[in-house]
Short mmCIF file of C-alpha atoms in Angstrom, two decimals:
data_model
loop_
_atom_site.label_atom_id
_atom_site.label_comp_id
_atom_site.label_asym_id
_atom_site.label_seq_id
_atom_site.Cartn_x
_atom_site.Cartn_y
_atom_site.Cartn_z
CA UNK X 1 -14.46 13.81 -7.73
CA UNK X 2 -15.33 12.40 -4.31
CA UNK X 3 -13.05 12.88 -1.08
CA UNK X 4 -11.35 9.60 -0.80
CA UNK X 5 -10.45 10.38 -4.48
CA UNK X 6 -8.46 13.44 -3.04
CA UNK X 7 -7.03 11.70 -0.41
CA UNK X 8 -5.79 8.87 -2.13
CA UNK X 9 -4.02 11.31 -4.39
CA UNK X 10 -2.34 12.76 -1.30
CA UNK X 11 -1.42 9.98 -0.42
CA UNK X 12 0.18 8.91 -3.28
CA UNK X 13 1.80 12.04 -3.23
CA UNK X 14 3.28 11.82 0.27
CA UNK X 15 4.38 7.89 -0.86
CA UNK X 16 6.33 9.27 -3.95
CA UNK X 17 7.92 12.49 -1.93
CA UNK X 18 8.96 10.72 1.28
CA UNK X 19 8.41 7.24 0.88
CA UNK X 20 11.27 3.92 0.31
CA UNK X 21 11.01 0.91 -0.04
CA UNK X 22 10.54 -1.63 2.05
CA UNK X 23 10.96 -5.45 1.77
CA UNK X 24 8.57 -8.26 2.97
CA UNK X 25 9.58 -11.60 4.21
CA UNK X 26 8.74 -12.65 0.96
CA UNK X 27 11.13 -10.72 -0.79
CA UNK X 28 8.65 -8.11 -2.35
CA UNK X 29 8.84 -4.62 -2.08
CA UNK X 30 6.85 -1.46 -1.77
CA UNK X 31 7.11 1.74 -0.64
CA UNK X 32 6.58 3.35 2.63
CA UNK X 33 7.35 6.40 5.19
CA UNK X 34 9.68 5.45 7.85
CA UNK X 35 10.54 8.20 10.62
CA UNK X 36 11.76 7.86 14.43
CA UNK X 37 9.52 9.28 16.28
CA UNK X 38 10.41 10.67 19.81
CA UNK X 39 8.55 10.51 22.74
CA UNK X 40 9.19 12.53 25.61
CA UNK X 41 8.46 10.03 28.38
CA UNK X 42 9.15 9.97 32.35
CA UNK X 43 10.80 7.48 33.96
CA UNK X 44 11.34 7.77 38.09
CA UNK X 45 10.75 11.72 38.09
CA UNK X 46 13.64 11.32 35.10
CA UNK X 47 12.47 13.00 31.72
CA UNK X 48 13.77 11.11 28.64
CA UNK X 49 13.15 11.64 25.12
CA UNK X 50 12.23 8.19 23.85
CA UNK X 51 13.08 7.01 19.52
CA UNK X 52 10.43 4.89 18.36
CA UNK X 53 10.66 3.38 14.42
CA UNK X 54 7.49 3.55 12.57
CA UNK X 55 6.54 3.46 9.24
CA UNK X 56 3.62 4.83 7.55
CA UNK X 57 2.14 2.60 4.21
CA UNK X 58 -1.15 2.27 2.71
CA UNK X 59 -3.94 0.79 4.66
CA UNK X 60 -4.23 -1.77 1.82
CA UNK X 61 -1.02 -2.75 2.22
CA UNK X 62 -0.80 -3.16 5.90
CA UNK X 63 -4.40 -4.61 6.31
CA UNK X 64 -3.51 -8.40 6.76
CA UNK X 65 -0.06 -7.98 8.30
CA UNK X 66 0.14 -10.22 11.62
CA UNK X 67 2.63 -8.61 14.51
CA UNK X 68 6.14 -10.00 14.89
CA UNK X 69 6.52 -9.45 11.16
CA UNK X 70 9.90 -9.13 9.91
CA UNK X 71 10.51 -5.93 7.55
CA UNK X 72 13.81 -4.78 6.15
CA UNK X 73 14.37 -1.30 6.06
CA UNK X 74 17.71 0.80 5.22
CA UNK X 75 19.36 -2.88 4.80
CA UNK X 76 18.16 -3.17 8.73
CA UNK X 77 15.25 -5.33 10.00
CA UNK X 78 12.78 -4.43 12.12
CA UNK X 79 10.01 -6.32 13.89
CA UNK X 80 6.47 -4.87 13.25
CA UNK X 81 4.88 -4.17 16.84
CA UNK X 82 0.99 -3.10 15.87
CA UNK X 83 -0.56 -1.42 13.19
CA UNK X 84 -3.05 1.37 13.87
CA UNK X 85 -5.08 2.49 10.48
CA UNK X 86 -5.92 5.83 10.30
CA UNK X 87 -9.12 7.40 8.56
CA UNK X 88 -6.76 8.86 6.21
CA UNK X 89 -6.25 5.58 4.18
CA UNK X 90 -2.60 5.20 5.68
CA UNK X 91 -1.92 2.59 8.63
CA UNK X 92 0.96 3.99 11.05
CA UNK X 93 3.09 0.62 11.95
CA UNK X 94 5.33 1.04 15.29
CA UNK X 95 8.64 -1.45 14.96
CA UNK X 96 11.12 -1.99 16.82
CA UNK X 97 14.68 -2.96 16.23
CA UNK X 98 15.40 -6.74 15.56
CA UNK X 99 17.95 -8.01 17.20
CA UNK X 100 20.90 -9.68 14.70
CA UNK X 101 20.68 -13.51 15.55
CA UNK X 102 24.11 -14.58 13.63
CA UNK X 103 25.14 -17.88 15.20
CA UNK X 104 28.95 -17.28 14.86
CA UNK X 105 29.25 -13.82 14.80
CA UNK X 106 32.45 -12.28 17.32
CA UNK X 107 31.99 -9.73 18.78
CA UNK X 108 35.20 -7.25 19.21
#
């Protein structure tokens, strides 16, 4: 068995442990690791500790994804920033939150 066959495996073990699903704009679904990540960042001399969405899928999957795309996630959508793939096989996808655009929503 060759290398990639290994890590495939662990990947599709990390997928079926942690993974969800998510849901294209298409209405398809398929499974992937979302986390917040925190970033301890400085702003003005200011420490902060920064939450970042991202979400961790296949680099199959993820391969011709253009940025701005709209994912729902937990029943909440989020708007995929950049996709970096790693040389594990598994593209790590920052989002960020997308803002709810209901035309007659009240606010109270």
């Amino acid at each position: 068995m060759r290398f990639s066959d290994y890590q495939q495996a662990l990947n599709q073990e990390k997928l079926a442990l942690w993974g969800e699903p998510v849901t294209l704009p298409d209405g398809s679904t398929l499974i992937g690791i979302f986390r917040w990540q925190v970033a301890n960042t400085e702003v003005g001399h200011i420490e902060s500790d920064q939450q970042q969405p991202t979400l961790e899928v296949l680099n199959t999957e993820a391969e011709s994804w253009p940025d701005q795309l709209i994912l729902i996630i937990r029943n909440q959508s989020y708007t995929l920033v950049k996709c970096f793939p790693k040389n594990n096989g598994m593209t790590l996808c920052v989002l960020t939150d997308t803002p709810d655009i209901q035309p007659n929503r009240v606010w109270q």
